[in-house]
Structure formats: C-alpha cells, structure tokens
mmCIF file of C-alpha atoms in Angstrom:
data_model
loop_
_atom_site.group_PDB
_atom_site.id
_atom_site.type_symbol
_atom_site.label_atom_id
_atom_site.label_comp_id
_atom_site.label_asym_id
_atom_site.label_seq_id
_atom_site.Cartn_x
_atom_site.Cartn_y
_atom_site.Cartn_z
ATOM 1 C CA MET A 41 138.486 100.212 68.463
ATOM 2 C CA LYS A 42 137.141 103.655 69.234
ATOM 3 C CA TYR A 43 138.648 106.999 70.219
ATOM 4 C CA VAL A 44 137.013 109.245 72.809
ATOM 5 C CA CYS A 45 137.771 112.641 74.334
ATOM 6 C CA GLN A 46 139.899 112.659 77.476
ATOM 7 C CA LEU A 47 139.197 115.486 79.923
ATOM 8 C CA ASP A 48 141.182 116.665 82.910
ATOM 9 C CA ASP A 49 139.602 116.960 86.354
ATOM 10 C CA ASP A 50 138.272 120.427 85.468
ATOM 11 C CA GLY A 51 136.629 119.259 82.223
ATOM 12 C CA TYR A 52 139.254 120.611 79.812
ATOM 13 C CA PHE A 53 140.011 118.611 76.670
ATOM 14 C CA LEU A 54 143.401 116.869 76.791
ATOM 15 C CA GLY A 55 143.252 114.795 73.611
ATOM 16 C CA LEU A 56 141.895 111.582 72.164
ATOM 17 C CA VAL A 57 142.304 108.238 73.926
ATOM 18 C CA ARG A 58 141.363 104.731 72.930
ATOM 19 C CA ALA A 59 138.330 103.062 74.505
ATOM 20 C CA ARG A 60 138.653 99.285 74.721
ATOM 21 C CA SER A 61 135.991 97.033 73.246
ATOM 22 C CA SER A 62 133.975 94.966 75.676
ATOM 23 C CA PRO A 63 134.539 91.241 75.125
ATOM 24 C CA MET A 64 131.031 90.572 76.501
ATOM 25 C CA GLU A 65 128.863 93.026 74.519
ATOM 26 C CA ALA A 66 128.933 94.040 70.885
ATOM 27 C CA ASN A 67 129.422 97.790 70.309
ATOM 28 C CA ALA A 68 130.140 98.374 74.014
ATOM 29 C CA PHE A 69 133.339 100.039 75.179
ATOM 30 C CA TYR A 70 135.217 100.528 78.422
ATOM 31 C CA MET A 71 135.661 104.257 78.857
ATOM 32 C CA PRO A 72 138.860 105.544 80.470
ATOM 33 C CA ARG A 73 138.329 107.583 83.629
ATOM 34 C CA GLY A 74 137.492 111.181 82.739
ATOM 35 C CA ALA A 75 136.703 110.399 79.074
ATOM 36 C CA ILE A 76 133.505 111.277 77.206
ATOM 37 C CA ASP A 77 132.147 109.853 73.968
ATOM 38 C CA VAL A 78 131.503 112.991 71.877
ATOM 39 C CA ASP A 79 133.016 114.518 68.752
ATOM 40 C CA HIS A 80 136.350 116.106 69.543
ATOM 41 C CA PRO A 81 136.487 119.896 69.463
ATOM 42 C CA GLU A 82 138.192 121.959 66.790
ATOM 43 C CA VAL A 83 140.167 124.174 69.133
ATOM 44 C CA PRO A 84 141.162 127.586 67.715
ATOM 45 C CA PRO A 85 144.799 128.637 68.186
ATOM 46 C CA GLY A 86 145.465 130.157 71.605
ATOM 47 C CA GLN A 87 142.277 128.640 73.030
ATOM 48 C CA ARG A 88 141.343 125.594 75.045
ATOM 49 C CA ALA A 89 138.142 123.589 75.088
ATOM 50 C CA CYS A 90 136.048 122.708 78.135
ATOM 51 C CA TRP A 91 133.067 120.333 78.164
ATOM 52 C CA ALA A 92 130.308 122.123 80.062
ATOM 53 C CA GLU A 93 126.551 121.597 80.055
ATOM 54 C CA GLY A 94 126.656 119.223 77.091
ATOM 55 C CA ALA A 95 128.735 121.411 74.742
ATOM 56 C CA TRP A 96 132.283 122.571 74.116
ATOM 57 C CA ALA A 97 133.102 126.032 75.462
ATOM 58 C CA PHE A 98 136.299 127.808 74.466
ATOM 59 C CA SER A 99 138.447 130.154 76.510
ATOM 60 C CA PRO A 100 141.937 131.646 76.125
ATOM 61 C CA LEU A 101 144.860 129.501 77.209
ATOM 62 C CA PRO A 102 146.019 130.613 80.652
ATOM 63 C CA ALA A 103 149.386 132.304 80.903
ATOM 64 C CA PRO A 104 152.096 129.891 81.993
ATOM 65 C CA PRO A 105 153.036 130.260 85.641
ATOM 66 C CA ALA A 106 155.922 132.606 86.242
ATOM 67 C CA LEU A 107 159.181 130.833 86.899
ATOM 68 C CA PRO A 108 160.811 131.643 90.180
ATOM 69 C CA PRO A 109 163.864 133.846 89.778
ATOM 70 C CA TYR A 110 167.107 131.972 89.360
ATOM 71 C CA VAL A 111 169.118 131.964 92.539
ATOM 72 C CA PRO A 112 172.663 130.793 91.945
ATOM 73 C CA PRO A 113 173.954 128.250 94.431
ATOM 74 C CA SER A 114 175.888 129.677 97.319
ATOM 75 C CA PRO A 115 179.587 128.891 97.733
ATOM 76 C CA GLU A 116 178.605 126.613 100.619
ATOM 77 C CA GLN A 117 176.157 124.714 98.385
ATOM 78 C CA LEU A 118 178.766 124.381 95.643
ATOM 79 C CA GLN A 119 181.289 123.124 98.157
ATOM 80 C CA ALA A 120 178.819 120.574 99.589
ATOM 81 C CA ASP A 121 177.921 119.447 96.050
ATOM 82 C CA GLY A 122 181.597 119.008 95.189
ATOM 83 C CA LEU A 123 182.261 116.958 98.318
ATOM 84 C CA ARG A 124 179.243 114.740 97.614
ATOM 85 C CA GLN A 125 180.357 114.286 93.991
ATOM 86 C CA ILE A 126 183.802 113.123 95.074
ATOM 87 C CA ASP A 127 182.267 110.485 97.356
ATOM 88 C CA ARG A 128 179.776 109.400 94.648
ATOM 89 C CA ASP A 129 182.646 108.968 92.188
ATOM 90 C CA VAL A 130 184.561 106.774 94.635
ATOM 91 C CA ASP A 131 181.446 104.748 95.425
ATOM 92 C CA GLY A 132 180.884 104.290 91.686
ATOM 93 C CA ILE A 133 184.413 102.991 91.128
ATOM 94 C CA TYR A 134 184.098 100.598 94.069
ATOM 95 C CA ALA A 135 180.691 99.398 92.856
ATOM 96 C CA ASP A 136 181.988 98.820 89.329
ATOM 97 C CA VAL A 137 185.126 96.978 90.455
ATOM 98 C CA ILE A 138 183.928 94.880 93.406
ATOM 99 C CA GLY A 139 180.196 95.577 93.693
ATOM 100 C CA TYR A 140 178.942 93.989 96.875
ATOM 101 C CA ARG A 141 181.554 91.227 96.783
ATOM 102 C CA ALA A 142 184.131 92.769 99.115
ATOM 103 C CA THR A 143 183.599 90.015 101.702
ATOM 104 C CA GLU A 144 184.018 87.345 99.025
ATOM 105 C CA TYR A 145 187.257 88.898 97.766
ATOM 106 C CA GLU A 146 188.633 89.276 101.296
ATOM 107 C CA ALA A 147 187.888 85.593 101.988
ATOM 108 C CA ALA A 148 189.616 84.602 98.733
ATOM 109 C CA GLU A 149 192.677 86.648 99.687
ATOM 110 C CA ARG A 150 192.774 85.079 103.178
ATOM 111 C CA ASP A 151 192.480 81.579 101.689
ATOM 112 C CA ALA A 152 195.215 82.301 99.139
ATOM 113 C CA LEU A 153 197.523 83.716 101.850
ATOM 114 C CA ALA A 154 196.965 80.660 104.042
ATOM 115 C CA TYR A 155 197.651 78.348 101.101
ATOM 116 C CA GLN A 156 200.816 80.290 100.268
ATOM 117 C CA ALA A 157 201.943 80.133 103.927
ATOM 118 C CA ALA A 158 201.481 76.331 103.766
ATOM 119 C CA GLY A 159 203.855 76.226 100.805
ATOM 120 C CA PHE A 160 200.994 75.562 98.374
ATOM 121 C CA THR A 161 200.565 72.080 99.838
ATOM 122 C CA GLY A 162 197.740 70.305 101.584
ATOM 123 C CA GLU A 163 194.038 70.802 100.977
ATOM 124 C CA VAL A 164 193.253 73.635 98.573
ATOM 125 C CA PRO A 165 191.083 76.235 100.360
ATOM 126 C CA PRO A 166 187.545 76.695 98.958
ATOM 127 C CA SER A 167 188.071 80.182 97.491
ATOM 128 C CA VAL A 168 191.214 79.041 95.704
ATOM 129 C CA ALA A 169 189.562 75.795 94.566
ATOM 130 C CA SER A 170 186.659 77.701 93.027
ATOM 131 C CA TRP A 171 189.112 79.852 91.031
ATOM 132 C CA VAL A 172 191.002 76.703 89.949
ATOM 133 C CA ALA A 173 187.712 75.268 88.623
ATOM 134 C CA ALA A 174 186.736 78.512 86.888
ATOM 135 C CA SER A 175 190.135 79.476 85.450
ATOM 136 C CA GLY A 176 191.728 76.122 84.645
ATOM 137 C CA MET A 177 194.902 77.161 86.532
ATOM 138 C CA ASP A 178 196.621 74.861 88.949
ATOM 139 C CA ALA A 179 196.108 75.618 92.660
ATOM 140 C CA GLU A 180 199.399 77.506 93.138
ATOM 141 C CA ALA A 181 198.858 79.683 90.061
ATOM 142 C CA ALA A 182 195.267 80.375 91.119
ATOM 143 C CA ALA A 183 196.369 81.410 94.625
ATOM 144 C CA LEU A 184 199.083 83.681 93.220
ATOM 145 C CA ASP A 185 196.583 85.193 90.772
ATOM 146 C CA ILE A 186 194.167 85.943 93.628
ATOM 147 C CA LEU A 187 196.993 87.545 95.623
ATOM 148 C CA GLY A 188 198.139 89.592 92.624
ATOM 149 C CA GLU A 189 194.625 90.926 92.019
ATOM 150 C CA ALA A 190 194.202 91.691 95.721
ATOM 151 C CA ALA A 191 197.513 93.575 95.828
ATOM 152 C CA ALA A 192 196.623 95.560 92.695
ATOM 153 C CA TRP A 193 193.209 96.487 94.096
ATOM 154 C CA ARG A 194 194.709 97.403 97.467
ATOM 155 C CA ALA A 195 197.219 99.721 95.754
ATOM 156 C CA ALA A 196 194.449 101.277 93.631
ATOM 157 C CA SER A 197 192.271 101.674 96.717
ATOM 158 C CA GLN A 198 195.065 103.491 98.579
ATOM 159 C CA GLN A 199 195.627 105.759 95.595
ATOM 160 C CA ILE A 200 191.885 106.499 95.390
ATOM 161 C CA ARG A 201 191.777 107.283 99.102
ATOM 162 C CA ALA A 202 194.769 109.629 98.901
ATOM 163 C CA GLN A 203 193.360 111.505 95.891
ATOM 164 C CA ARG A 204 189.864 111.659 97.426
ATOM 165 C CA LEU A 205 191.222 113.234 100.617
ATOM 166 C CA LEU A 206 193.331 115.724 98.637
ATOM 167 C CA ALA A 207 190.396 116.675 96.410
ATOM 168 C CA LYS A 208 188.090 117.198 99.377
ATOM 169 C CA ALA A 209 190.727 119.288 101.143
ATOM 170 C CA GLY A 210 191.046 121.442 98.013
ATOM 171 C CA VAL A 211 187.270 121.900 97.802
ATOM 172 C CA ARG A 212 187.094 122.857 101.481
ATOM 173 C CA ALA A 213 189.945 125.342 100.946
ATOM 174 C CA GLY A 214 187.890 127.107 98.276
ATOM 175 C CA ASP A 215 189.666 125.773 95.165
ATOM 176 C CA LEU A 216 186.429 124.226 93.886
ATOM 177 C CA SER A 217 186.797 124.361 90.101
ATOM 178 C CA GLU A 218 190.496 123.503 90.103
ATOM 179 C CA SER A 219 190.074 120.669 92.608
ATOM 180 C CA MET A 220 187.048 119.219 90.805
ATOM 181 C CA ALA A 221 188.797 119.399 87.422
ATOM 182 C CA ALA A 222 191.841 117.574 88.819
ATOM 183 C CA TRP A 223 189.561 115.062 90.532
ATOM 184 C CA GLY A 224 187.604 114.424 87.308
ATOM 185 C CA GLY A 225 190.849 113.699 85.465
ATOM 186 C CA PHE A 226 191.958 111.322 88.203
ATOM 187 C CA VAL A 227 188.618 109.460 88.171
ATOM 188 C CA GLN A 228 188.797 109.023 84.399
ATOM 189 C CA GLN A 229 192.401 107.826 84.592
ATOM 190 C CA MET A 230 191.613 105.389 87.442
ATOM 191 C CA ARG A 231 188.583 103.967 85.637
ATOM 192 C CA LEU A 232 190.716 103.360 82.544
ATOM 193 C CA ALA A 233 193.445 101.730 84.612
ATOM 194 C CA LEU A 234 190.916 99.442 86.341
ATOM 195 C CA GLY A 235 189.023 98.693 83.142
ATOM 196 C CA VAL A 236 185.650 99.983 84.392
#
C-alpha cells in the first residue's frame, strides 16, 4: 500500500490517496487519475500548493465566491409550494396505505361484494380465497373483513379529499401559514388513524 498526492485538473494539491499495488509486478502501483508520486507538501496556513515544473509552488487561497443575495420567495412561489406540498402529503399517505395495489384492492372488494350478494355460498372468489388462506378466517369472515377494510379506506379517502380541497382553497385565498398549519395537523392525525 502506498499513498500519493492527488491533484485537481489545474495541478493543485487536494490530499493523499491510496495507490493500489499491481498484482503482476513487485513494487509497481496503479496511480489514480491526476495523482503524482512525490512527497506531499507542507502547506502553510492560508495557502495552497500547486505542482508546477517539478516542484511545489504556493499561493494564497482564493477568496470564496460571493453568494448571490438572498431573494425571499414571492407570495406566488409560496402559494405554489404550499399547493404542491398538500398534494405530496396526500400522495405519501396513499403510497403508504395502498402503494401501487389499488387495482388489487378494488378487485378484492368486487369479489367480496359478489360473494356477499350470493349469500356467501358457491365458489369462493379468488381474492377472497387468497385472504382465507392468508388469514385463517372462513370465507364469509374473510369477505366481510375485506369489505370492512374497503369501507374504512373509502371513508378515509373521502375525508382526505375534503380536507385537501379545503386546504388548497385556503392557500389560494392567501391564508398560507394558517392553512398549512391546519393541513399539517390533519395529515399527522390521519397518518396516526391509518397506522402509517
């Protein structure tokens, strides 16, 4: 193992890096791009080292670039950010509760409704049968469980929609901080209620 000096594209010393040993030749090393095999420089405070013409040359550290002046976001930007945040929060709840399984859950609900309409008799639909196998419930209990979960999610979804529309209306009306604070409380409460 060997350490060599790493330079930037302009030849300035960045630090020490490890050169890997060659498995084919003794005392041969693979040099990282931009590295040189010389003694590292002792850089005085406030200076930087540059490898030039076979020797280290020192120069003062350049002044950091000036930061652009802070421009506070406009009311329109804040409003747009608030509206986007509301939608991201809803998308996050949906992703955490159902992910990309909405079609699967809708099929399970349809199967459970059909089985219920048949008086819980006859062939058990596939979505209900898979829940029977996974849960250990009988077919009727599994169908009712699917329907109960679907009803609970539908009610939560309607509540989310109503609150989302109210929050966005408040943001558009100019009540940004109040609307976003109320929305944040609702999101936290809904996530707790849904267990996500």
